[in-house]
Structure formats: C-alpha cells, structure tokens
C-alpha cells in the first residue's frame, strides 16, 4: 500500500515556528508551545494543514527529521534575533536572548533551503532570514528613523503603507504599488544580505519585504499579514508553492508495494 506521506491527494503540510513559553491552565504551570491562533488560522483557511514547531534539542538533527514531513515552512514573528549572530553589540532595548529559538529556526531554514521547501518569513522571520544569509539589523528603529511608527505599543498594531516593487514574486501575490499593512516591530533590516532582493519599502526607506530570485520560493515581509483576516494572499501564495513542492516530491518518490 502507498503511505499517507506519499498520497498526492493529501493537503500540503506547513510548519510554523513557535516559542516554548510558560503557560497556565487550571492547576498546571508549565512551558508549552506558544503561537497566536491567527497564524495557523491563516494557514488552514488557505488550504493547508498547520503543524507547530517549538524549539528542540539537537536542532540540526531534529530539523532534518521534521522537514522530511513538511511541504512549506513559516518563520513567524517574535522577540529579537540575537545581535551576536550578526556581530553587533547588544543594544539596551534588544530583547533578552532566546538562543533556543534562534538555533532552531536557523537549522530549519538551512534544511528547507537544501530541500527546496517553500519558506515564508513574517516580521522576526524576515530579520532572521536576513541575518542567516549574512545581513545585519538596526536594533532600535526610533534611534535610526526618529519615529515610533512601527511599534506604538500596548499590543496595538500600527497601520503603515508599503510600496511593492513591480516584477517581483511579492507583486504577483499582492500587486505592485501601495499596500496597507499592520506593523509591530522596533528592529529592521540594516545591511541586506547578498542574494536577497528588496521587494518593498516604506517612504522612509526601511526594507519591508525581501525575496530570493530564482525557482525556490522564499518570501519574507516585515509586517504581520496574519492580522488581516480579509487578505490571505501571502498565505495562499505560500500554500500554493507548498502544493507544487508536494506534487513534485510525490511524483519523484518510488511507488509503494501492495501489501
């Protein structure tokens, strides 16, 4: 019989990275995998099955095992990437280091790129991709840009407008020109990693989206598209790429032997 893993009719499986955070439920006070529901709602509403990916020990080996069952990967938002990873001294406003998540996501990203698995980065995800490929970050945008426009605080997402470049994969998903987005970040791209193409900026010049040219699907945005339930285009793009990856992988696998 053919295993479910090679069943071409199965919906694509998309992994979403998470933290391990302390959580309380009833009498229990434990560390648990944590990710806002908006992320996996966006994936499932776009036609894929969502799988949560909390940090694990032996990140490289664990990532290899996990990626064998995935058709797409989303690097989600969260706390700041460690500045030590791009050779910078820690700024006073930079979040405390979360080395477990940084190591885990770097391993997942490297493994996904080796396999050609489609990748979508959101906010922190864009920043981690830029760092992983050799770029750097501004650790506190108010000092660089003189504005708090990207993180007004209190858990309230700021409204900003980005300009999407024509003739890009991003433009193919959301259209070229102005796009309203939801922002919540105090860091941003400084030096763009070699090989990445900037595909959107705000009027102050800040990088708002990047992608890798070529056949492999890697798109990342600085904003939070999961917060806009009326617009699933970026998630639909990732899920469509995951479905293509799955179809190509399935067609190249040897057929099962009848039991």
Short mmCIF file of N, CA, C and O in Angstrom, two decimals, residues 7 43-44 52 72 90 97 102 111-112 123 133 145 153 161 169 186 223 247 251-253:
data_model
loop_
_atom_site.label_atom_id
_atom_site.label_comp_id
_atom_site.label_asym_id
_atom_site.label_seq_id
_atom_site.Cartn_x
_atom_site.Cartn_y
_atom_site.Cartn_z
N UNK A 7 0.75 10.19 -0.45
CA UNK A 7 -0.57 10.34 -1.03
C UNK A 7 -0.69 11.70 -1.70
O UNK A 7 -0.68 12.73 -1.03
N UNK A 43 -3.16 29.74 7.82
CA UNK A 43 -2.68 28.60 7.05
C UNK A 43 -3.82 27.66 6.69
O UNK A 43 -3.99 27.26 5.53
N UNK A 44 -4.62 27.29 7.69
CA UNK A 44 -5.70 26.33 7.41
C UNK A 44 -6.76 26.94 6.50
O UNK A 44 -7.33 26.26 5.65
N UNK A 52 2.73 22.92 14.43
CA UNK A 52 3.54 23.82 15.25
C UNK A 52 4.92 23.20 15.48
O UNK A 52 5.05 22.01 15.73
N UNK A 72 5.97 23.12 3.40
CA UNK A 72 6.20 24.55 3.49
C UNK A 72 6.60 24.91 4.90
O UNK A 72 6.30 24.18 5.85
N UNK A 90 25.07 44.25 21.91
CA UNK A 90 23.66 44.27 22.29
C UNK A 90 23.22 45.68 22.70
O UNK A 90 23.84 46.33 23.54
N UNK A 97 18.18 37.31 25.04
CA UNK A 97 18.48 36.28 24.05
C UNK A 97 17.57 35.07 24.21
O UNK A 97 17.29 34.63 25.33
N UNK A 102 16.52 30.81 18.11
CA UNK A 102 17.42 31.21 17.01
C UNK A 102 18.09 29.99 16.38
O UNK A 102 18.11 29.83 15.16
N UNK A 111 17.91 23.75 6.38
CA UNK A 111 17.41 22.48 5.84
C UNK A 111 16.36 22.68 4.77
O UNK A 111 16.31 21.94 3.78
N UNK A 112 15.48 23.67 4.97
CA UNK A 112 14.45 23.95 3.97
C UNK A 112 15.08 24.40 2.65
O UNK A 112 14.65 23.98 1.57
N UNK A 123 7.90 39.22 9.90
CA UNK A 123 8.47 40.11 10.89
C UNK A 123 9.83 39.58 11.38
O UNK A 123 10.82 39.70 10.68
N UNK A 133 21.59 34.83 6.12
CA UNK A 133 22.26 34.92 4.83
C UNK A 133 23.38 35.96 4.82
O UNK A 133 23.98 36.22 3.78
N UNK A 145 15.44 56.20 12.74
CA UNK A 145 14.45 56.90 11.93
C UNK A 145 13.76 58.05 12.66
O UNK A 145 13.06 58.85 12.04
N UNK A 153 3.06 50.22 20.62
CA UNK A 153 2.99 49.63 21.94
C UNK A 153 1.60 49.20 22.36
O UNK A 153 0.62 49.37 21.63
N UNK A 161 1.95 52.06 5.32
CA UNK A 161 1.80 51.81 3.88
C UNK A 161 3.15 51.50 3.29
O UNK A 161 4.12 52.25 3.50
N UNK A 169 8.02 38.51 -7.12
CA UNK A 169 7.10 37.48 -6.67
C UNK A 169 6.05 38.08 -5.72
O UNK A 169 4.87 37.72 -5.76
N UNK A 186 10.38 46.91 16.46
CA UNK A 186 11.25 48.05 16.72
C UNK A 186 12.62 47.87 16.09
O UNK A 186 13.47 48.74 16.19
N UNK A 223 5.94 43.07 7.97
CA UNK A 223 4.66 43.31 8.63
C UNK A 223 3.99 41.99 9.05
O UNK A 223 4.57 40.91 8.90
N UNK A 247 3.65 18.07 -4.86
CA UNK A 247 3.37 17.33 -6.09
C UNK A 247 4.66 16.85 -6.74
O UNK A 247 4.76 15.70 -7.21
N UNK A 251 5.76 12.87 -7.03
CA UNK A 251 5.99 12.24 -8.34
C UNK A 251 7.36 11.60 -8.46
O UNK A 251 7.57 10.70 -9.27
N UNK A 252 8.31 12.06 -7.63
CA UNK A 252 9.66 11.52 -7.71
C UNK A 252 9.90 10.37 -6.73
O UNK A 252 10.93 9.71 -6.79
N UNK A 253 8.92 10.13 -5.82
CA UNK A 253 9.07 9.04 -4.85
C UNK A 253 8.71 7.72 -5.49
O UNK A 253 7.79 7.61 -6.31
#
